[in-house]
Coordinates of C-alpha atoms in Angstrom, one line a residue:
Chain A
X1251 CA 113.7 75.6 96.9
X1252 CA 111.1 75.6 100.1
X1253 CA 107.9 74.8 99.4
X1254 CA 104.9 77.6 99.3
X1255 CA 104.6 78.0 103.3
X1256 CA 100.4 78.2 104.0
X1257 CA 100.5 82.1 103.6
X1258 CA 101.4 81.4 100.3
X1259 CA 105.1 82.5 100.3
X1260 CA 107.7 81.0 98.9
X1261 CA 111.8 81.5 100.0
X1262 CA 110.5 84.7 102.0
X1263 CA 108.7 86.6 98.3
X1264 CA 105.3 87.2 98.7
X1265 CA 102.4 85.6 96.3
X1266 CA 98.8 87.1 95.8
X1267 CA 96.9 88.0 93.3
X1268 CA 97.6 91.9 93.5
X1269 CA 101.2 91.7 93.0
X1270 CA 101.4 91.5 89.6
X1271 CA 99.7 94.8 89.3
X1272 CA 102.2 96.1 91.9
X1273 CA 105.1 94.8 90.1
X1274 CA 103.8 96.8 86.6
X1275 CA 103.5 99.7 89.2
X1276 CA 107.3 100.4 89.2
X1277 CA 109.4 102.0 87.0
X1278 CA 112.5 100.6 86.0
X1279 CA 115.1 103.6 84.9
X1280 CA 118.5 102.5 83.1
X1281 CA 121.7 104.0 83.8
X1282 CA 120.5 105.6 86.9
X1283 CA 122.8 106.7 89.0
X1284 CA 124.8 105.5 87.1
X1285 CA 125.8 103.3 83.7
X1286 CA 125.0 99.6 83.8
X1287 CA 122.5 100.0 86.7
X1288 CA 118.8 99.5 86.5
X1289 CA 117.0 101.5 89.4
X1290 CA 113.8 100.3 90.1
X1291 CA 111.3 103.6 90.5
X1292 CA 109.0 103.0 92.7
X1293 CA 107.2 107.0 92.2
X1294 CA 105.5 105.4 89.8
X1295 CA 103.5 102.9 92.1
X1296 CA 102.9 105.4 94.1
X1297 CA 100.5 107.2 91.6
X1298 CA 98.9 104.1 91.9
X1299 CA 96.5 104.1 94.5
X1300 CA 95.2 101.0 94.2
X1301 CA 98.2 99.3 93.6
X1302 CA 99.9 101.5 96.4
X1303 CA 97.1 100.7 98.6
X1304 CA 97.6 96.6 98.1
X1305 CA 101.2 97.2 98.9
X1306 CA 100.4 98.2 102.4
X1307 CA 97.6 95.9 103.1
X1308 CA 100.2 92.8 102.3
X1309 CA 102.4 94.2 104.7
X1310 CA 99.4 95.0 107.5
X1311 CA 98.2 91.4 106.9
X1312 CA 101.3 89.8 107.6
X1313 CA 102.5 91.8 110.7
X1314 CA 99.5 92.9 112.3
X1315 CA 99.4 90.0 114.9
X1316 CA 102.6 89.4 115.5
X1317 CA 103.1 91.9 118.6
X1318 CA 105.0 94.6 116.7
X1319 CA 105.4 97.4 118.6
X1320 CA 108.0 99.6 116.2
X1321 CA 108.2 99.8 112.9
X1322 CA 111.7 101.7 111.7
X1323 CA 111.9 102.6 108.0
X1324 CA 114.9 104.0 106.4
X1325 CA 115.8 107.5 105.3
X1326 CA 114.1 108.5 102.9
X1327 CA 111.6 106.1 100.9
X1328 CA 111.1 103.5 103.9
X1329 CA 109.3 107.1 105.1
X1330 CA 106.7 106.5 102.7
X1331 CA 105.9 103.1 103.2
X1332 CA 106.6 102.7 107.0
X1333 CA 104.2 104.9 108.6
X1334 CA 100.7 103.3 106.8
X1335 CA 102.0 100.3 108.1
X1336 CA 102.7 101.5 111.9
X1337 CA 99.2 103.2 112.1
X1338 CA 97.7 100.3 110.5
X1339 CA 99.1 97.8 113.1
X1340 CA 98.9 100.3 115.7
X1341 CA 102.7 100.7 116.4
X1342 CA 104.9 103.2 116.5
X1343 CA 107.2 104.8 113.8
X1344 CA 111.1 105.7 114.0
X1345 CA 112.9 107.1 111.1
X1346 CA 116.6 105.9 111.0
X1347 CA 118.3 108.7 109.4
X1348 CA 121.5 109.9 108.1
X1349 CA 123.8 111.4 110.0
X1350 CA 123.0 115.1 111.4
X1351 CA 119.1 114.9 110.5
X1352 CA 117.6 114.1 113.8
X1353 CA 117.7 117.0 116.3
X1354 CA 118.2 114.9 119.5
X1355 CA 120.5 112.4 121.3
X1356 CA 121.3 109.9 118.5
X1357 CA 123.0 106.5 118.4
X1358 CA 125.0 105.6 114.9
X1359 CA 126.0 102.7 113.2
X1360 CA 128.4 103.0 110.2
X1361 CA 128.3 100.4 107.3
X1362 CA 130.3 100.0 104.5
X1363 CA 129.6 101.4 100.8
X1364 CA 131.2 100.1 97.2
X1365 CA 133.3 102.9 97.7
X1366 CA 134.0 104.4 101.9
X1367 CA 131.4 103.9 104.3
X1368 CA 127.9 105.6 105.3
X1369 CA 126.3 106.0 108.8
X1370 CA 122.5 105.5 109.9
X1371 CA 120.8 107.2 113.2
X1372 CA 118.1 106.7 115.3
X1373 CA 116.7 108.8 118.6
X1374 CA 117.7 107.6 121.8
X1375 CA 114.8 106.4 123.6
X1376 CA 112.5 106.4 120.5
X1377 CA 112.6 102.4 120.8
X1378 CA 113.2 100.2 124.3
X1379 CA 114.9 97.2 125.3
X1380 CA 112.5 94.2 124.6
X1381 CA 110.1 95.7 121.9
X1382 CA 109.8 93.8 119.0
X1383 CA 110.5 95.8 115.7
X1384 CA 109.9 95.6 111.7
X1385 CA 112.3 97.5 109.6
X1386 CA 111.2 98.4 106.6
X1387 CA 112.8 100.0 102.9
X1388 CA 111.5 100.2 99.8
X1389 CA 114.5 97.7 98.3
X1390 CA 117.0 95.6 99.4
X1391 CA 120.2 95.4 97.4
X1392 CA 123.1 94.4 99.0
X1393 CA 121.4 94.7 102.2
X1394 CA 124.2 96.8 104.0
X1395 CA 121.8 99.8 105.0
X1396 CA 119.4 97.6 106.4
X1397 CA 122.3 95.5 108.5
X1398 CA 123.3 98.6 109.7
X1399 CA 119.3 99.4 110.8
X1400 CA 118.8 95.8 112.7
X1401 CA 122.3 96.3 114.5
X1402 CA 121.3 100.0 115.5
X1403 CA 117.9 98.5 117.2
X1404 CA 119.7 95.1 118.5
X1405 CA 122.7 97.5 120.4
X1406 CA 119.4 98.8 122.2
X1407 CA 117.6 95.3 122.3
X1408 CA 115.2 95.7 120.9
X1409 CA 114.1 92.2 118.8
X1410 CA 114.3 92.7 114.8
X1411 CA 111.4 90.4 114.0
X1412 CA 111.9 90.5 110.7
X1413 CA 113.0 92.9 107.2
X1414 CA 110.1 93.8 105.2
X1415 CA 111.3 95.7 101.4
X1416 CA 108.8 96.2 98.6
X1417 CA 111.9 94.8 96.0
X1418 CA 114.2 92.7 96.6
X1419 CA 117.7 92.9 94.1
X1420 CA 118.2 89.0 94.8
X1421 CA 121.4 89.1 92.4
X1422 CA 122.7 91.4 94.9
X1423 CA 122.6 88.9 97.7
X1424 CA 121.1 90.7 100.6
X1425 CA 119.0 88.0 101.9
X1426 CA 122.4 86.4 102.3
X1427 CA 124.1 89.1 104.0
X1428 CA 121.0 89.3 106.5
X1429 CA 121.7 86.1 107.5
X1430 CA 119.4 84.4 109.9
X1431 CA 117.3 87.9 109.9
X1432 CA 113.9 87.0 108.0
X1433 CA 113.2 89.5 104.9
X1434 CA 109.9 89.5 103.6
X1435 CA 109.6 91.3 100.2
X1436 CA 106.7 91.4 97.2
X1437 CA 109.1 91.4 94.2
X1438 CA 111.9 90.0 93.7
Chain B
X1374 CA 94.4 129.0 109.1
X1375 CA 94.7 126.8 112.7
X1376 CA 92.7 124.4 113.2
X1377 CA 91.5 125.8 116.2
X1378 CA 90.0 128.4 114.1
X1379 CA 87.9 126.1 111.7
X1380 CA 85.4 123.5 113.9
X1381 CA 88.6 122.0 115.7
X1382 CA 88.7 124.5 118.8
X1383 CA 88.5 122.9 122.3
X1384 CA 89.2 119.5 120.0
X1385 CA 91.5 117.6 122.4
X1386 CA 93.3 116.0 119.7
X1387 CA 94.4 118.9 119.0
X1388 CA 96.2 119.6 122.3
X1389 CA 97.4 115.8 122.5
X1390 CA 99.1 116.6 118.6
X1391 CA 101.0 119.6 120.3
X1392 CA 102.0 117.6 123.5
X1393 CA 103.6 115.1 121.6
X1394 CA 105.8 116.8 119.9
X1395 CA 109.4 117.8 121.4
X1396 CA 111.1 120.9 121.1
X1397 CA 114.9 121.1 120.8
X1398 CA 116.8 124.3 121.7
X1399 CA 119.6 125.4 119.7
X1400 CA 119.1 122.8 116.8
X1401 CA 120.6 122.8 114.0
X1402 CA 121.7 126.3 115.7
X1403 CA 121.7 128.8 118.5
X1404 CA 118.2 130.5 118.6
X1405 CA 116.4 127.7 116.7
X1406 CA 113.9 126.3 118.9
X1407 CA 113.4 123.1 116.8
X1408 CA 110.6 121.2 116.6
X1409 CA 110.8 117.6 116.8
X1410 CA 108.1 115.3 115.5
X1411 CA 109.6 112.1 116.0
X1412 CA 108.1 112.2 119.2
X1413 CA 104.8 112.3 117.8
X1414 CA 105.4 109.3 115.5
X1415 CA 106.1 107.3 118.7
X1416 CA 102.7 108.4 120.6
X1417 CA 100.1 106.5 118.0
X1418 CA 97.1 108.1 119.3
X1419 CA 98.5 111.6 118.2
X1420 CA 100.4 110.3 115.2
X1421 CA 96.6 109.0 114.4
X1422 CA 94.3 111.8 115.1
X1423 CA 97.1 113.9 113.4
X1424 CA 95.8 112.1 109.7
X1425 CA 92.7 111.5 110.8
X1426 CA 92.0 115.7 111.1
X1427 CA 93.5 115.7 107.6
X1428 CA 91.8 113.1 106.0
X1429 CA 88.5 114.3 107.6
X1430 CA 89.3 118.0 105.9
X1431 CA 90.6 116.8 102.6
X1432 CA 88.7 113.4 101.6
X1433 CA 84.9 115.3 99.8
X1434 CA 87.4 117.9 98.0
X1435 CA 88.1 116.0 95.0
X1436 CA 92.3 115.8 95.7
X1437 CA 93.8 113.4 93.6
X1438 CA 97.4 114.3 94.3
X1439 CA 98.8 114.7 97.6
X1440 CA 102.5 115.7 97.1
X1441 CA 105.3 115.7 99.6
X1442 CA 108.0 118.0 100.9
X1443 CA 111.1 115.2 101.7
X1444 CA 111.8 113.8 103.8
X1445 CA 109.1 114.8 106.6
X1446 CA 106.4 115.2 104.0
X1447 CA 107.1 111.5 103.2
X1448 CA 105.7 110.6 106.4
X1449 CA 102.3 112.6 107.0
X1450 CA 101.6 112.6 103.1
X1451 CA 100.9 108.9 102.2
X1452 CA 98.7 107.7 105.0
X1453 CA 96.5 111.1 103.4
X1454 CA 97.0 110.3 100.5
X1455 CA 95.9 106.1 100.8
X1456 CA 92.6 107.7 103.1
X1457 CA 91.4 110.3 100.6
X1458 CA 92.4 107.7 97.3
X1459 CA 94.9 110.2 96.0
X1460 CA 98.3 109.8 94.3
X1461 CA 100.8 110.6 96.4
X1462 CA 104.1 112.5 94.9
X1463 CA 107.4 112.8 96.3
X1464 CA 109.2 116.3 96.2
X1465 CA 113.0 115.8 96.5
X1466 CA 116.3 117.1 96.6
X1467 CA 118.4 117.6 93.6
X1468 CA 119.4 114.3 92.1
X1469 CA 117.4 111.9 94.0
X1470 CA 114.5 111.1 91.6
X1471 CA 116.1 109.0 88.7
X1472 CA 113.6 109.8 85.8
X1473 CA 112.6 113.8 84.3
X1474 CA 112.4 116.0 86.6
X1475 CA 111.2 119.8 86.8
X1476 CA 113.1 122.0 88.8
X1477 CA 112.0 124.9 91.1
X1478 CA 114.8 127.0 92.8
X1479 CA 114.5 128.8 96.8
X1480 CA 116.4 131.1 98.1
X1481 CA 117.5 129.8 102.2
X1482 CA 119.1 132.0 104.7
X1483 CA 122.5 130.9 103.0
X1484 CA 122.2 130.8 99.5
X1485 CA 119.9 128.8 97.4
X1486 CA 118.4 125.3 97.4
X1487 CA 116.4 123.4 94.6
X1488 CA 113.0 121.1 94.5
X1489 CA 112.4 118.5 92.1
X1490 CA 109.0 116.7 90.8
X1491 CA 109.0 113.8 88.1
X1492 CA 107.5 114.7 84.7
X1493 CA 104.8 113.1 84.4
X1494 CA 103.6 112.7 87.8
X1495 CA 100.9 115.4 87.8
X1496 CA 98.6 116.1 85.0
X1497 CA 97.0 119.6 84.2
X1498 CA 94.0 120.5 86.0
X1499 CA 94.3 118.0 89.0
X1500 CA 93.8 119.3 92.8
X1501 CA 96.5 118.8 94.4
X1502 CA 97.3 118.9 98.3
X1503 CA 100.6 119.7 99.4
X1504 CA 102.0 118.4 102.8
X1505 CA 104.7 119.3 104.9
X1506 CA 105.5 119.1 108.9
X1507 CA 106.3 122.3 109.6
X1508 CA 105.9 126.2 107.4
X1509 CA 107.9 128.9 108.6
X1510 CA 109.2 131.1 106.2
X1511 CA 107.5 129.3 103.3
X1512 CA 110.0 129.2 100.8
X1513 CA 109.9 125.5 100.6
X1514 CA 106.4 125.7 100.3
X1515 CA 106.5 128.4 97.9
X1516 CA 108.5 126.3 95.8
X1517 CA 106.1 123.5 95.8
X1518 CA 103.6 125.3 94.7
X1519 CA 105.0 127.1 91.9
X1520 CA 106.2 123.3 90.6
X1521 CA 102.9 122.5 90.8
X1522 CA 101.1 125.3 89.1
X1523 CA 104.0 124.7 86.2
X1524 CA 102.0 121.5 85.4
X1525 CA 99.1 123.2 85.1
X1526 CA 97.6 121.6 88.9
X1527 CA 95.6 123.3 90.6
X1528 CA 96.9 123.7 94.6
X1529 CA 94.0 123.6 96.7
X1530 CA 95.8 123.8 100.0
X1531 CA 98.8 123.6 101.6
X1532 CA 98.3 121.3 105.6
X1533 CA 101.3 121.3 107.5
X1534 CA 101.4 119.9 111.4
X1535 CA 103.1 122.8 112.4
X1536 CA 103.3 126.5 111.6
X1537 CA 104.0 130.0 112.9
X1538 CA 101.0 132.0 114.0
X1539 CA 101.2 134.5 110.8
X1540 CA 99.4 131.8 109.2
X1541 CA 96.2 132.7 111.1
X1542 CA 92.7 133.7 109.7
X1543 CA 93.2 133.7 105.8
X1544 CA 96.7 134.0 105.3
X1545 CA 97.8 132.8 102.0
X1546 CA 101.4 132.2 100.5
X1547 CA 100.9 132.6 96.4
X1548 CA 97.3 133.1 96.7
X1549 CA 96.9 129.3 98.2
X1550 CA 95.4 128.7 101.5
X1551 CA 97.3 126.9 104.7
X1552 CA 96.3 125.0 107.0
X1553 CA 98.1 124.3 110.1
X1554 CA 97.4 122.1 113.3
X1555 CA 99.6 123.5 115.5
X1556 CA 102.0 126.5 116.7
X1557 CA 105.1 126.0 117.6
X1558 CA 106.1 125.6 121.2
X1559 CA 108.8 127.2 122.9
X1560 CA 110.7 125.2 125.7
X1561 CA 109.1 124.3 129.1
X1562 CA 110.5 127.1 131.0
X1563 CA 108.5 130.9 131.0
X1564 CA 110.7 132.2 128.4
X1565 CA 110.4 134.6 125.2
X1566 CA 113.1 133.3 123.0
X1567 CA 111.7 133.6 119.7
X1568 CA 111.3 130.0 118.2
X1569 CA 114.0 131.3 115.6
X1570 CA 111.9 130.5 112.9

């Protein structure tokens, strides 16, 4: 196991003294959607404010000088925590979407599910070559959706500087399947 | 009511909001002039004074709930929310939320769609804002506030980017105010499509 780093993180999982009021933020629901999984609500931090509020402030402190210039959250709940964080660090904000949501010229990427596949899209010309990005979610399972968003910006070359996720499912193994992509989350 | 119409006319953020914003013709079909706000998510400036004009309307009204029409209300909702210290509360498509829900039913060009709110989420008596990107016909919106009012909230406004020029002066949908940024633009060229709304 690394070492605390001097930000205080440990094996890319944040520590501060407002997470444990984030982590009693979320909800966890049995059985949903469907028998023998626990999903991991995160409506309920979101009545929150305060603990809503130090959710994006961890993420503003870490990225805000680091030269991001996009930050692409994931259909639907990366919608909610990406934009605070793009206005906050003054970057822009793409929505990677599925699959006959956005109205223009898109590009795809498929990715596999337990069972077939899935597809995520993004606006041509929303990002250019050379920007640095942050994509962000609200969880990371088995990280296959958010693959599938850092190989839709790479095609374009854009730079994935790193995966930010409010929970991470480390059972699941995502980190692993990121590979040498960073992920950052605040509960793991 | 625009903007325009309340303090906000001549307010170049204003034009700069409906700049930044890209129409699409014939999306998702023939006639609909859509508009597209992902353009105005890249521009920061706009994307900024967009919040900013509702945070400066909303934050001395006592909100404490700023709910969300998904998935476009996910985006303009929050950062009002985090400004004015509200909750903010997700309004979704059947089966997405995993705990109790509420249900309100709407009736679409084709049939009927559904709106969903946690139990729980909103108390009776609290003021609640509800944000979406664009109003046309205001079913959705309709909706929401009827899911709302089932709980006992009060809905002091509705705030949507964009909205169809009926909402002028003091039109209301169920007896609750709007409040609108922008109209809708048609293409570039001198046409009179109508935007299909």
């Amino acid at each position: 196991m690394a070492a605390p780093t001097s930000d205080g993180n440990r094996d890319g999982v944040a520590k501060d003294d407002r997470i444990p009021r984030i982590t009693s933020a979320i909800r966890v629901i049995p059985d949903f959607p469907k028998p023998g999984i626990l999903f991991q609500d995160i409506t309920t931090l979101l009545l929150d404010p305060v603990a809503f509020k130090d959710t994006i402030d961890l993420f503003v402190e870490r990225y805000r000088d680091k030269d991001i210039s996009v930050v692409a959250g994931v259909e639907a709940r990366g919608f909610i925590f990406g934009p605070p964080i793009a206005l906050a660090i003054g970057a822009k904000f793409v929505p990677m979407r599925k699959p006959n949501k956005l109205p223009g010229a898109v590009i795809s990427e498929e990715y596999s599910l337990e069972y077939g596949t899935d597809k995520i899209e993004m606006h041509v010309g929303a990002v250019q070559e050379g920007e640095r990005a942050l994509v962000i979610d609200d969880l990371i399972a088995t990280g296959g959706t958010l693959c599938a968003a850092i190989n839709l910006l790479e095609r374009v070359g854009v730079k994935v500087v790193e995966c930010a996720c409010v929970i991470e499912l480390p059972d699941l193994k995502g980190r692993v399947r990121l590979g040498d992509k960073p992920l950052y989350v605040l509960v793991s | 009511m625009f903007a325009e119409e309340n303090g906000l006319h001549g307010d170049p953020r204003i034009k700069a909001i409906s700049d930044a914003i890209r129409v699409v013709p014939h999306f998702p079909k023939q006639g609909i002039m859509f508009q597209d706000i992902t353009t105005l998510l890249l521009d920061q400036k706009a994307f900024r004074y967009t919040i900013d004009i509702f945070v400066d309307r909303y934050r001395d009204k006592n909100i404490s709930v700023v709910a969300g029409v998904e998935a476009r209300g996910f985006i303009f909702g929050p950062p009002i929310a985090l400004a004015i210290g509200a909750k903010f509360v997700p309004l979704r498509k059947p089966r997405k939320l995993p705990g109790e829900v509420i249900s309100e039913a709407y009736v679409l060009e084709y049939g009927t769609d559904c709106l969903e709110m946690h139990v729980g989420a909103v108390q009776a008596g609290e003021s609640v804002l509800i944000v979406d990107d664009l109003v046309a016909t205001g079913g959705t919106l309709s909706a929401a506030i009827r899911l709302l009012e089932r709980v006992g909230a009060e809905v002091v406004e509705c705030a949507c980017v964009i909205g169809l020029p009926l909402v002028k002066g003091n039109w209301r949908l169920n007896g609750v105010p709007l409040y609108v940024l922008v109209e809708p633009r048609l293409d570039d060229k001198d046409n009179h499509e109508e935007c299909g709304l």
